[in-house]
Tab-separated table of C-alpha atoms in Angstrom:
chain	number	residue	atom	x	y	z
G	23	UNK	CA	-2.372	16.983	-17.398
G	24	UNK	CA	-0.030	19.131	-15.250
G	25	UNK	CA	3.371	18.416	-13.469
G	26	UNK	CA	1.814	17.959	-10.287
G	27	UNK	CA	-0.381	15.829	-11.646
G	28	UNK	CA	1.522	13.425	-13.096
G	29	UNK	CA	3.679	12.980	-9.826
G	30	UNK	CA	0.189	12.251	-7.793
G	31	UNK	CA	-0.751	9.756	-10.624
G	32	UNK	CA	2.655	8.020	-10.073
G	33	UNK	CA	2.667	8.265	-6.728
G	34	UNK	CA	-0.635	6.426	-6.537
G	35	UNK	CA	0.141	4.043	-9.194
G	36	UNK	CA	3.151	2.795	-7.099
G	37	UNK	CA	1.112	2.951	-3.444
G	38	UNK	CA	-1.420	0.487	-5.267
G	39	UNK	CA	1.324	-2.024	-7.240
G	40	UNK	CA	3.642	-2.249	-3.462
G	41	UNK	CA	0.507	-2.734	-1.388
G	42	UNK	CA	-0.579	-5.543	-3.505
G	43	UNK	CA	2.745	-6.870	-3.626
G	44	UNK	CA	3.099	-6.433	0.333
G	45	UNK	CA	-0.445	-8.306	0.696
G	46	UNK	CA	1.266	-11.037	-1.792
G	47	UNK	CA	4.090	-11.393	0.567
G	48	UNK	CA	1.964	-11.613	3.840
G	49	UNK	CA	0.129	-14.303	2.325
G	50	UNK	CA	2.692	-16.401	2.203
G	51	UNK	CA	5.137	-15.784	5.467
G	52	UNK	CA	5.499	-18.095	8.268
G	53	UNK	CA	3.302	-16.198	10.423
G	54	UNK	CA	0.099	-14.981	8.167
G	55	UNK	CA	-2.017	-14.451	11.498
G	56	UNK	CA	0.423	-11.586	12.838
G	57	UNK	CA	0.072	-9.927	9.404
G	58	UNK	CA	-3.664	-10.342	8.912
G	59	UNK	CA	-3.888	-6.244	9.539
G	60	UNK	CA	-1.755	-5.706	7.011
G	61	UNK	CA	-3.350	-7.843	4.468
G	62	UNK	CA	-6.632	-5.860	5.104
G	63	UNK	CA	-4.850	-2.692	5.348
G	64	UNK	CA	-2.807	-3.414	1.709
G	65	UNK	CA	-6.392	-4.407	0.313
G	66	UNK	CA	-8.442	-1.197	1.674
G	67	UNK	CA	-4.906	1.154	0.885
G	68	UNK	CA	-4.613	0.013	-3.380
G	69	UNK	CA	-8.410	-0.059	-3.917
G	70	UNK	CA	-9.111	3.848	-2.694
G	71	UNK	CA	-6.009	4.558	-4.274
G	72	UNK	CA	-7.238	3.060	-7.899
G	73	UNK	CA	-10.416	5.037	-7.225
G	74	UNK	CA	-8.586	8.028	-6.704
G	75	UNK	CA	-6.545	7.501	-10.195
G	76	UNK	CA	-9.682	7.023	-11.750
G	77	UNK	CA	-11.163	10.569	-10.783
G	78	UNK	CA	-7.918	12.258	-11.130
G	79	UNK	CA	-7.978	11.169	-14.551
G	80	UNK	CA	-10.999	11.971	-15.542
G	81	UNK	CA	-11.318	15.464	-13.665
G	82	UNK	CA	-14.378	14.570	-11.373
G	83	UNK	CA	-15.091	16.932	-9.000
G	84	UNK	CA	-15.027	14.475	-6.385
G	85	UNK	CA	-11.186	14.495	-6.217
G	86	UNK	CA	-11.091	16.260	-2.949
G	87	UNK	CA	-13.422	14.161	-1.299
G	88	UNK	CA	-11.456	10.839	-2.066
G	89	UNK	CA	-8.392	12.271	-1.240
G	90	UNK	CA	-9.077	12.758	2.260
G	91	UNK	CA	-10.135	9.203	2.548
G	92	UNK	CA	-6.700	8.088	0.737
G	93	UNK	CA	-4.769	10.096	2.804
G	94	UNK	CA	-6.278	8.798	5.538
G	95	UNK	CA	-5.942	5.082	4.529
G	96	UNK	CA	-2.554	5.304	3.392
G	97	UNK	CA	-0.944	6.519	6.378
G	98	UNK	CA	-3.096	3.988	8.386
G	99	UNK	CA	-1.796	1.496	6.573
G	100	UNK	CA	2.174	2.862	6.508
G	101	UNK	CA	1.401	2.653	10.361
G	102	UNK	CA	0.401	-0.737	10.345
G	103	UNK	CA	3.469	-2.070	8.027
G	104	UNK	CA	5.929	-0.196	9.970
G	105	UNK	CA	5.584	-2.493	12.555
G	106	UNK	CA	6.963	-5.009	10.727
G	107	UNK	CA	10.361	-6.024	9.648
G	108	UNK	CA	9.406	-7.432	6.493
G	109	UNK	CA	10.968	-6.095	3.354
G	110	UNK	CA	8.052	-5.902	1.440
G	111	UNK	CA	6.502	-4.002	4.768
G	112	UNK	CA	8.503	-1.431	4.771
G	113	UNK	CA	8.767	-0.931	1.012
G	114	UNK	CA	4.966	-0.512	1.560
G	115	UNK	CA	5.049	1.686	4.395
G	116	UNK	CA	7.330	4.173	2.611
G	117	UNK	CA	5.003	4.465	-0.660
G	118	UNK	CA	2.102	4.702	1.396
G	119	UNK	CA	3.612	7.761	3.098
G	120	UNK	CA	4.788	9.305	-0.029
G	121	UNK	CA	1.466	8.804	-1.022
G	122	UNK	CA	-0.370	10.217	1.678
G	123	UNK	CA	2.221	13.157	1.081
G	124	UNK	CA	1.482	13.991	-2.615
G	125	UNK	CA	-2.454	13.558	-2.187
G	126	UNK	CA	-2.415	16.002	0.805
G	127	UNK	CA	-1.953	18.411	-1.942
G	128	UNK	CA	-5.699	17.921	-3.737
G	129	UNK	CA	-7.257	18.619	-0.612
G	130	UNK	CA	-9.179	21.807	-0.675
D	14	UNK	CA	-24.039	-9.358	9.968
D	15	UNK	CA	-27.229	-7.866	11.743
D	16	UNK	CA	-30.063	-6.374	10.139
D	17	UNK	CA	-28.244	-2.587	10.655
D	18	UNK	CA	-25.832	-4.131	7.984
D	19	UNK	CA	-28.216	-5.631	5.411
D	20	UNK	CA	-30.082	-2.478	5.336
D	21	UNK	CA	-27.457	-0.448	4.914
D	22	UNK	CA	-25.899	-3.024	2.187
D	23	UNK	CA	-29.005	-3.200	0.599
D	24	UNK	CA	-29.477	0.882	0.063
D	25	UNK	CA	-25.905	0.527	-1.630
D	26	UNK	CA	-26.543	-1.927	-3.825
D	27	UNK	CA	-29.551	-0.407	-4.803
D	28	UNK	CA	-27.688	3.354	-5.199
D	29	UNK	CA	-25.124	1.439	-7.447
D	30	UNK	CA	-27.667	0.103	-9.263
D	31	UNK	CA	-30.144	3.070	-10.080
D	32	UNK	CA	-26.841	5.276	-10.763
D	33	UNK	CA	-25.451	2.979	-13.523
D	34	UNK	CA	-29.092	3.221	-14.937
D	35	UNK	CA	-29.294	6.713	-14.514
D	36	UNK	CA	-25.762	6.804	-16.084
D	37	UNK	CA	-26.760	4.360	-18.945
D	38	UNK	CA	-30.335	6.511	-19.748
D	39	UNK	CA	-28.746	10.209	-19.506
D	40	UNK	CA	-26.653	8.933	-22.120
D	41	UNK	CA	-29.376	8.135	-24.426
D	42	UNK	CA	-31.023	11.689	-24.173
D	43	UNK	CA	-31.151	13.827	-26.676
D	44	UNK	CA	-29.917	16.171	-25.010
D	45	UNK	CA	-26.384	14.646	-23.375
D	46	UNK	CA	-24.632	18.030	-22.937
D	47	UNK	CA	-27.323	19.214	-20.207
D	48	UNK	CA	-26.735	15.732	-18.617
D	49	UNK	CA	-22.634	15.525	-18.671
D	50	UNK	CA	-23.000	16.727	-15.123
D	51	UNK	CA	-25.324	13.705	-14.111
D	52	UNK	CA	-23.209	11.195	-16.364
D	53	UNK	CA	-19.972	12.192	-14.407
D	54	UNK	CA	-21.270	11.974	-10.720
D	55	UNK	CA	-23.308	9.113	-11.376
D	56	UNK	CA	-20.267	6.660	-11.816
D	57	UNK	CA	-18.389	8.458	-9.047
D	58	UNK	CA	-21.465	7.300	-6.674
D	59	UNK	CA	-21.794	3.809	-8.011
D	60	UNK	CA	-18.010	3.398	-7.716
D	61	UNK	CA	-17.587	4.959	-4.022
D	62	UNK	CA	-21.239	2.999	-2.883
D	63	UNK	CA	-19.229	-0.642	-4.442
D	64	UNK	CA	-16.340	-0.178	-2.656
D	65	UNK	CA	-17.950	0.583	0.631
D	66	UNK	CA	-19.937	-1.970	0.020
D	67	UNK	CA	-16.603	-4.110	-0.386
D	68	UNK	CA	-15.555	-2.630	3.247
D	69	UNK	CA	-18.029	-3.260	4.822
D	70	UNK	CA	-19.168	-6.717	4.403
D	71	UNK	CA	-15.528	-7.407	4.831
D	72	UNK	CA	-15.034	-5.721	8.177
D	73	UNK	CA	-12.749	-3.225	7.147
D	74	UNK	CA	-11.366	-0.639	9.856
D	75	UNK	CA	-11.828	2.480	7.184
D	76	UNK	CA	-15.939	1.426	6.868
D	77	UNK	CA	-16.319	5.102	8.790
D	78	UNK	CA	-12.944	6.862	6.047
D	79	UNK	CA	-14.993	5.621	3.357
D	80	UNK	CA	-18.541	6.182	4.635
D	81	UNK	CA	-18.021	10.221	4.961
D	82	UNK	CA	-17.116	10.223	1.295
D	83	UNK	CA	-19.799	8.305	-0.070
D	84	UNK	CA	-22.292	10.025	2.003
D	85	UNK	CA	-20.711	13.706	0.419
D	86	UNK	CA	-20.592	11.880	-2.987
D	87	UNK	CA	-24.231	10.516	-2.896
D	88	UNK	CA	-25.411	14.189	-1.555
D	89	UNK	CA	-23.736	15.796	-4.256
D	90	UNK	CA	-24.937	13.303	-7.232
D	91	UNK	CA	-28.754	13.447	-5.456
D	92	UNK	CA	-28.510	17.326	-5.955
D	93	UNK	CA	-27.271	17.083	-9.657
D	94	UNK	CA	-29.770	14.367	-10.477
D	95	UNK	CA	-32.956	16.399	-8.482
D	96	UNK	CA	-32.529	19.207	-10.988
D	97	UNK	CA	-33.607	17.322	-13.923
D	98	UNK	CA	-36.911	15.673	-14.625
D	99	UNK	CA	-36.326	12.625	-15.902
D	100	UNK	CA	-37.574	9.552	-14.234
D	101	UNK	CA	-34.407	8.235	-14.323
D	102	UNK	CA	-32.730	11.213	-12.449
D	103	UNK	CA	-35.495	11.572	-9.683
D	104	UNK	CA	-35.534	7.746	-9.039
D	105	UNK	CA	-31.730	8.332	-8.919
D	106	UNK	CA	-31.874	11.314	-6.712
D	107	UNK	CA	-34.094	9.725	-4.317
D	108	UNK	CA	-31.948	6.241	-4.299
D	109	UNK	CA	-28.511	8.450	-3.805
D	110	UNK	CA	-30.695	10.181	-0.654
D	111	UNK	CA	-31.985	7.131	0.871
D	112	UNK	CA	-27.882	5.770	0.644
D	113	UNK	CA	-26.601	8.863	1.935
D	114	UNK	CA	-29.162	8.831	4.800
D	115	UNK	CA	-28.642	4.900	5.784
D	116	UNK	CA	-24.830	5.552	5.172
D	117	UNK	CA	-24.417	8.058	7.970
D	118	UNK	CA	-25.089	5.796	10.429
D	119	UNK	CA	-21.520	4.267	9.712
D	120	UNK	CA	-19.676	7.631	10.315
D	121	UNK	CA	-18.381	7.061	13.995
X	20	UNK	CA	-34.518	-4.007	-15.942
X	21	UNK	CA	-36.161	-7.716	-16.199
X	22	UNK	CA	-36.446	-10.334	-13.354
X	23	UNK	CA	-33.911	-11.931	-14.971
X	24	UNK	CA	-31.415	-8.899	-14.410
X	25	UNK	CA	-32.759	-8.841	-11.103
X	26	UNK	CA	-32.065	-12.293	-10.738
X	27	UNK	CA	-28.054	-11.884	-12.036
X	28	UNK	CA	-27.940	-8.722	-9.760
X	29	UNK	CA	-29.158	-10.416	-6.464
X	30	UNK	CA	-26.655	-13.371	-7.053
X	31	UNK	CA	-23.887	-11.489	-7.823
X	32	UNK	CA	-24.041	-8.823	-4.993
X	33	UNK	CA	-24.859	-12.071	-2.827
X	34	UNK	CA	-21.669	-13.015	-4.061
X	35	UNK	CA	-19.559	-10.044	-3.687
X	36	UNK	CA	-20.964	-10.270	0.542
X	37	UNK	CA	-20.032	-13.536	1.324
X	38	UNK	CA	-16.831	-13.678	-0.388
X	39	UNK	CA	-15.821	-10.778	1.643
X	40	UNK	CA	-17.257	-12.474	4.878
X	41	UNK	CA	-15.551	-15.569	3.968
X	42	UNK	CA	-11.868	-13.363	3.822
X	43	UNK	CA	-12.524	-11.979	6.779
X	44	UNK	CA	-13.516	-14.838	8.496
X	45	UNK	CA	-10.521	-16.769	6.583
X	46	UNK	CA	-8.014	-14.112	8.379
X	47	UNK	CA	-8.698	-14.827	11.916
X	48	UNK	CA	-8.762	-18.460	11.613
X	49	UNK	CA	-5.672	-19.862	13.688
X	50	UNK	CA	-4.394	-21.724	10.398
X	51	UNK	CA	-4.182	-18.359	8.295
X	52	UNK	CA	-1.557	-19.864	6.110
X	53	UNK	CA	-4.040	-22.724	5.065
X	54	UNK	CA	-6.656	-20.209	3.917
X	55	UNK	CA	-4.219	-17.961	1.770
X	56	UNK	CA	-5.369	-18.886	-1.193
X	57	UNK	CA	-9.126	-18.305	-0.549
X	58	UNK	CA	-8.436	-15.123	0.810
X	59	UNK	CA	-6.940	-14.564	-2.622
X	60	UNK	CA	-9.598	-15.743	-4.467
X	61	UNK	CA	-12.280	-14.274	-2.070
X	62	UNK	CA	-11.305	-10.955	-3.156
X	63	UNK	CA	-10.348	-12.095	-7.148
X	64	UNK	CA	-14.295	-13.275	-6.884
X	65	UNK	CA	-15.881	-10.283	-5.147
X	66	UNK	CA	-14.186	-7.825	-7.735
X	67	UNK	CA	-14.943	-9.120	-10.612
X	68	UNK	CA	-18.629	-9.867	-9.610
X	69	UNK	CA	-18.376	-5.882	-8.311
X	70	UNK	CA	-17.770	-4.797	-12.117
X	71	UNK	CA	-19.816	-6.982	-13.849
X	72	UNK	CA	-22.634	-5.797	-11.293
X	73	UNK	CA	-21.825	-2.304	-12.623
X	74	UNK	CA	-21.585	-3.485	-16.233
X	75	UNK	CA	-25.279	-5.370	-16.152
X	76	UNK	CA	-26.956	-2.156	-14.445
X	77	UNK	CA	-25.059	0.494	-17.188
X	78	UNK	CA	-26.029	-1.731	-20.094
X	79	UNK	CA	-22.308	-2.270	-21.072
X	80	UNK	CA	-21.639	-3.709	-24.452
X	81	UNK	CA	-19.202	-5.950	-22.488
X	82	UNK	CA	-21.496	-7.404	-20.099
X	83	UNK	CA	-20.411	-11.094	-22.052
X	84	UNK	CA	-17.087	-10.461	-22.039
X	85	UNK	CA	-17.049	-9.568	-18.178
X	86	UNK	CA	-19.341	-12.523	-17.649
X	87	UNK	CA	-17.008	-15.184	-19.213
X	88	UNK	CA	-14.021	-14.002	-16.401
X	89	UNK	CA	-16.478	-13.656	-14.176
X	90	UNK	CA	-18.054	-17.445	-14.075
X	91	UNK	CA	-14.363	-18.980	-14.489
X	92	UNK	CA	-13.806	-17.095	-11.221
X	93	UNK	CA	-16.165	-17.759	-9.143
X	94	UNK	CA	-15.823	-21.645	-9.981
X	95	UNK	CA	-12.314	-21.311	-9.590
X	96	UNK	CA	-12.994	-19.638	-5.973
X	97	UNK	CA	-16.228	-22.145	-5.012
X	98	UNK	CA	-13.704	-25.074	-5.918
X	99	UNK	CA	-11.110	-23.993	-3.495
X	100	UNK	CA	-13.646	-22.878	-0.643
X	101	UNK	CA	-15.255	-26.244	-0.941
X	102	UNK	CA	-12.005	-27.828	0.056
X	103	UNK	CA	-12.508	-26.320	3.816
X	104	UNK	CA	-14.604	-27.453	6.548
X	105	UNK	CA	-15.424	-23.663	7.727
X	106	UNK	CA	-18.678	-22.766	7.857
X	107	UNK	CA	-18.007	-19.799	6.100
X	108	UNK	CA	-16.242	-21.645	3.084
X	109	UNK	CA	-19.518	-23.809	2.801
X	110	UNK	CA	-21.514	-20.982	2.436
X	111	UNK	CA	-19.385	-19.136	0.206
X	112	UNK	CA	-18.598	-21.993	-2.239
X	113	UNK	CA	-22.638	-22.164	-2.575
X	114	UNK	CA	-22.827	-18.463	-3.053
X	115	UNK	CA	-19.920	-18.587	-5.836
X	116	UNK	CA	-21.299	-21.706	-7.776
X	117	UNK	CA	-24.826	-20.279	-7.782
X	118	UNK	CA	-23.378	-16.721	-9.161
X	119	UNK	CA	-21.462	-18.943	-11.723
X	120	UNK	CA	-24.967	-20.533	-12.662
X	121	UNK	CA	-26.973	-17.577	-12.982
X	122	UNK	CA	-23.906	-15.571	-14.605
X	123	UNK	CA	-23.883	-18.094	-17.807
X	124	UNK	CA	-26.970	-17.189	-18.658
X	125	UNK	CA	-24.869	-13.600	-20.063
X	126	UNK	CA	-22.279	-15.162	-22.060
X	127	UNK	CA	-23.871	-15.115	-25.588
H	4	UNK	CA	8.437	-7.796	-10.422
H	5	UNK	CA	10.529	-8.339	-13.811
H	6	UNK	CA	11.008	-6.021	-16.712
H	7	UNK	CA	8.003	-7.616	-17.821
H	8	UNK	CA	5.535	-7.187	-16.143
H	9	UNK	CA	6.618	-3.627	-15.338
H	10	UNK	CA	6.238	-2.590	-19.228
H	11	UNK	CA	2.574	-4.412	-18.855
H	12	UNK	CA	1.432	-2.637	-15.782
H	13	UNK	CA	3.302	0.881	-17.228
H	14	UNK	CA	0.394	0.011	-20.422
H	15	UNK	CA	-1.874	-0.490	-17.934
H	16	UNK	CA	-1.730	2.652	-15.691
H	17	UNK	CA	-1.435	4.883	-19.315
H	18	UNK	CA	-4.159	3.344	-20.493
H	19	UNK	CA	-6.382	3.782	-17.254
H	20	UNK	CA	-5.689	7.731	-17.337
H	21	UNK	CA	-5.873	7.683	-21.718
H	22	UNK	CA	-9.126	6.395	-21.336
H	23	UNK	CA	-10.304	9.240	-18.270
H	24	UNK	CA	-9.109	11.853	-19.802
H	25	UNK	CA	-10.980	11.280	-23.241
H	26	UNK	CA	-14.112	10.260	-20.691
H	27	UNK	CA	-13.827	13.749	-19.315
H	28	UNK	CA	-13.543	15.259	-23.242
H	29	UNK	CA	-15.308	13.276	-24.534
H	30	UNK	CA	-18.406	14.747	-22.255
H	31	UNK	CA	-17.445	18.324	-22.982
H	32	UNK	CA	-17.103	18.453	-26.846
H	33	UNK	CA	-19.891	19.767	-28.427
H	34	UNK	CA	-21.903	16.527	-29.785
H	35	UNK	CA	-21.881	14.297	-26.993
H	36	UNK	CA	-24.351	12.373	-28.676
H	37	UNK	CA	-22.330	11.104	-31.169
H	38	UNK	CA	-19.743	10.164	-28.655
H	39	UNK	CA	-22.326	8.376	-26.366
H	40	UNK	CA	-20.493	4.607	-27.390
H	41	UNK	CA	-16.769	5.892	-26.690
H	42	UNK	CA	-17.846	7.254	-23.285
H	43	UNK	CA	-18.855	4.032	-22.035
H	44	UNK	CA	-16.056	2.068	-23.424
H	45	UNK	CA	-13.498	4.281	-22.134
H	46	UNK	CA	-15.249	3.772	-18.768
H	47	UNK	CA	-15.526	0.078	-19.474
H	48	UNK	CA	-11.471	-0.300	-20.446
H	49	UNK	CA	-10.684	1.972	-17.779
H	50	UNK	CA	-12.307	-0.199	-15.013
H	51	UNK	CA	-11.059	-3.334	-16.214
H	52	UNK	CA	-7.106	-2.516	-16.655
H	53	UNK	CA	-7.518	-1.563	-13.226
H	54	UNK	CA	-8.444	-4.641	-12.426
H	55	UNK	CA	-5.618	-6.246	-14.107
H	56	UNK	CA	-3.579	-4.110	-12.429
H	57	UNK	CA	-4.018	-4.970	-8.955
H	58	UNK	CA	-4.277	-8.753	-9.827
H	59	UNK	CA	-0.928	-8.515	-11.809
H	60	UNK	CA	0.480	-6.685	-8.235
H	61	UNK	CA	-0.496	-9.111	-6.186
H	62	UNK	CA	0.239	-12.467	-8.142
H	63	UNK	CA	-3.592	-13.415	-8.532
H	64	UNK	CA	-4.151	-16.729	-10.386
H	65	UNK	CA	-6.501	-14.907	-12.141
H	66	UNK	CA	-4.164	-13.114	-14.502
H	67	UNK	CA	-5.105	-15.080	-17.574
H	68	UNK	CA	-9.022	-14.909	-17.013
H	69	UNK	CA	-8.749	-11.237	-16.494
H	70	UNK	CA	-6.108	-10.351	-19.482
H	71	UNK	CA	-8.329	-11.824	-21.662
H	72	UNK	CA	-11.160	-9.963	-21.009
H	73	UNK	CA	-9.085	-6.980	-20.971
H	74	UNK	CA	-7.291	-7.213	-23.943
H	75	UNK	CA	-10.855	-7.206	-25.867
H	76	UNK	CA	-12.136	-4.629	-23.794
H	77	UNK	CA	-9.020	-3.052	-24.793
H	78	UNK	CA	-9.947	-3.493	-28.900
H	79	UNK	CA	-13.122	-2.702	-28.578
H	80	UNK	CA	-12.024	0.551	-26.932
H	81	UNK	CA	-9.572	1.435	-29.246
H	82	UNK	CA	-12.285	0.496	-32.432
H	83	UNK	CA	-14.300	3.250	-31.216
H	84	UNK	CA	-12.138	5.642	-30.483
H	85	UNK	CA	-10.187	5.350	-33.567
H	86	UNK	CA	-13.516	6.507	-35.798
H	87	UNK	CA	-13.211	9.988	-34.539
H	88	UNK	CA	-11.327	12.966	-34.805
H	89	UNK	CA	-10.693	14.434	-31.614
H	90	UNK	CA	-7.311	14.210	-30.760
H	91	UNK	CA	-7.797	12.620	-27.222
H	92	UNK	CA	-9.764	9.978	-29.151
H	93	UNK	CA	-6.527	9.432	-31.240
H	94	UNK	CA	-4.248	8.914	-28.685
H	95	UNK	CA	-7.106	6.621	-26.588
H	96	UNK	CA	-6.709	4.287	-29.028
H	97	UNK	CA	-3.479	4.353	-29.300
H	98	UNK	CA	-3.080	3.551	-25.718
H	99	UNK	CA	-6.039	1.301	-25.789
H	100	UNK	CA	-4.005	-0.534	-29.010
H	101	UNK	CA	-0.573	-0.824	-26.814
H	102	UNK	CA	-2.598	-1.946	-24.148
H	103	UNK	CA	-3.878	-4.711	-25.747
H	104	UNK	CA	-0.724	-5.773	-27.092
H	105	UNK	CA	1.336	-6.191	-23.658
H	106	UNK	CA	-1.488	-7.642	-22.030
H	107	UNK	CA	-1.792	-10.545	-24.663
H	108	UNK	CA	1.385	-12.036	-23.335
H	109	UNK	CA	-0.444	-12.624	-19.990
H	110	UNK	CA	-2.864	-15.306	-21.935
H	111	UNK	CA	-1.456	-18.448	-21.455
């Protein structure tokens, strides 16, 4: 496993621990209904991201195809948490753009 | 969820299903090295079909992100498994098909 | 694979669908904060009944294993979805305790 | 998230990719045959640390149910891996062993 590897594998790996954590932290403000998208979002954003790890990992030759979707997921989802002024929000919205960032890079 | 839904929820369970078979026989073959191909896409289609399958029956907003991969991921893995002639692979190739077809219905 | 398999198969992916209705539904109830903790479990319940599905269908050697989390679980998430009147937590907590049932029948 | 928990999920994540990447060799040495058992542990363990992971992220009550099934996942794993030669067998169960070890302090 390469340099640029390992960053995209660590990168992921903190997308999917601060979107759980964020989706943790929703669940339990004052207002959960105003963060309901962002409980979704933090769910859909760490499980394609723990797919991705997995095929990264393993060298499938699927990586390219999953990355587009993660890419895609994680910057919907730093959209959606930087609406809010939540710490855990925007703690998730910036891994979720560094994220999006480093998996750019596996797309063919 | 309408009947659109249930069909398409039942060709993905079914996909994950036949490919973890598929997956479980290639691996009893005695040949595995001609079937390393199969082995590999066959868990990257049962994983991709669960988590749609997550998505979707939870209402996700990314059901049409994650749709376009599993479609390309179920194409690819009913190509692999169509050039072999084991039972296993054909009913496998014809499962992944029948997802990928059903599938692109969800791709907006 | 046996009718009983089949049996295990159909309950859990039933499973796996209604939790995920149920957190859905759960998130756009107008007393979100009452419902956090099925939303937790829903999804706690719908991924662990997601890889036992795949377990079962590959012939893992830790379909037992799997099956002991995965009854405690779905008890765990039919005892708190019983506590709500929703119609949605009704059906879910029947869906969960009849996964648990079935499920048993894999821990050796 | 405390030093704790940070060392478990840091077992976790090596663990996940240790077990890919001797997936991925595992299907390219030269008698896959005789590493037909390791393949499908290393897919089992990987599957089920992720798991853990994203319920250790997001404060599941689950922890305990799921750490125990992962830390024998984990042995099992690291059994089979540690009756071969190949180097990415060697340091599987390594990471499988370490794996094992962190997580046990998540059984209550």
């Amino acid at each position: 496993m390469n340099t640029g590897q390992q960053e995209i594998l660590g990168a992921l790996h903190n997308c999917i621990v601060t979107c759980n954590e964020c989706f943790d932290a929703c669940l339990s403000e004052h207002h959960v209904s105003s963060m309901a998208e962002c409980i979704r979002l933090d769910r859909d954003c760490s499980e394609i991201c723990s797919l991705l790890v997995q095929a990264i990992s393993r060298n499938s030759s699927n990586i390219d195809v999953l990355a587009r979707s993660c890419v895609e997921i994680c910057e919907r989802c730093a959209d959606e948490c930087s609406k809010h002024d939540h710490d855990h929000c925007k703690k998730c919205a910036e891994a979720c753009n560094e994220c999006a960032k480093v998996c750019r890079k596996l797309i063919a």
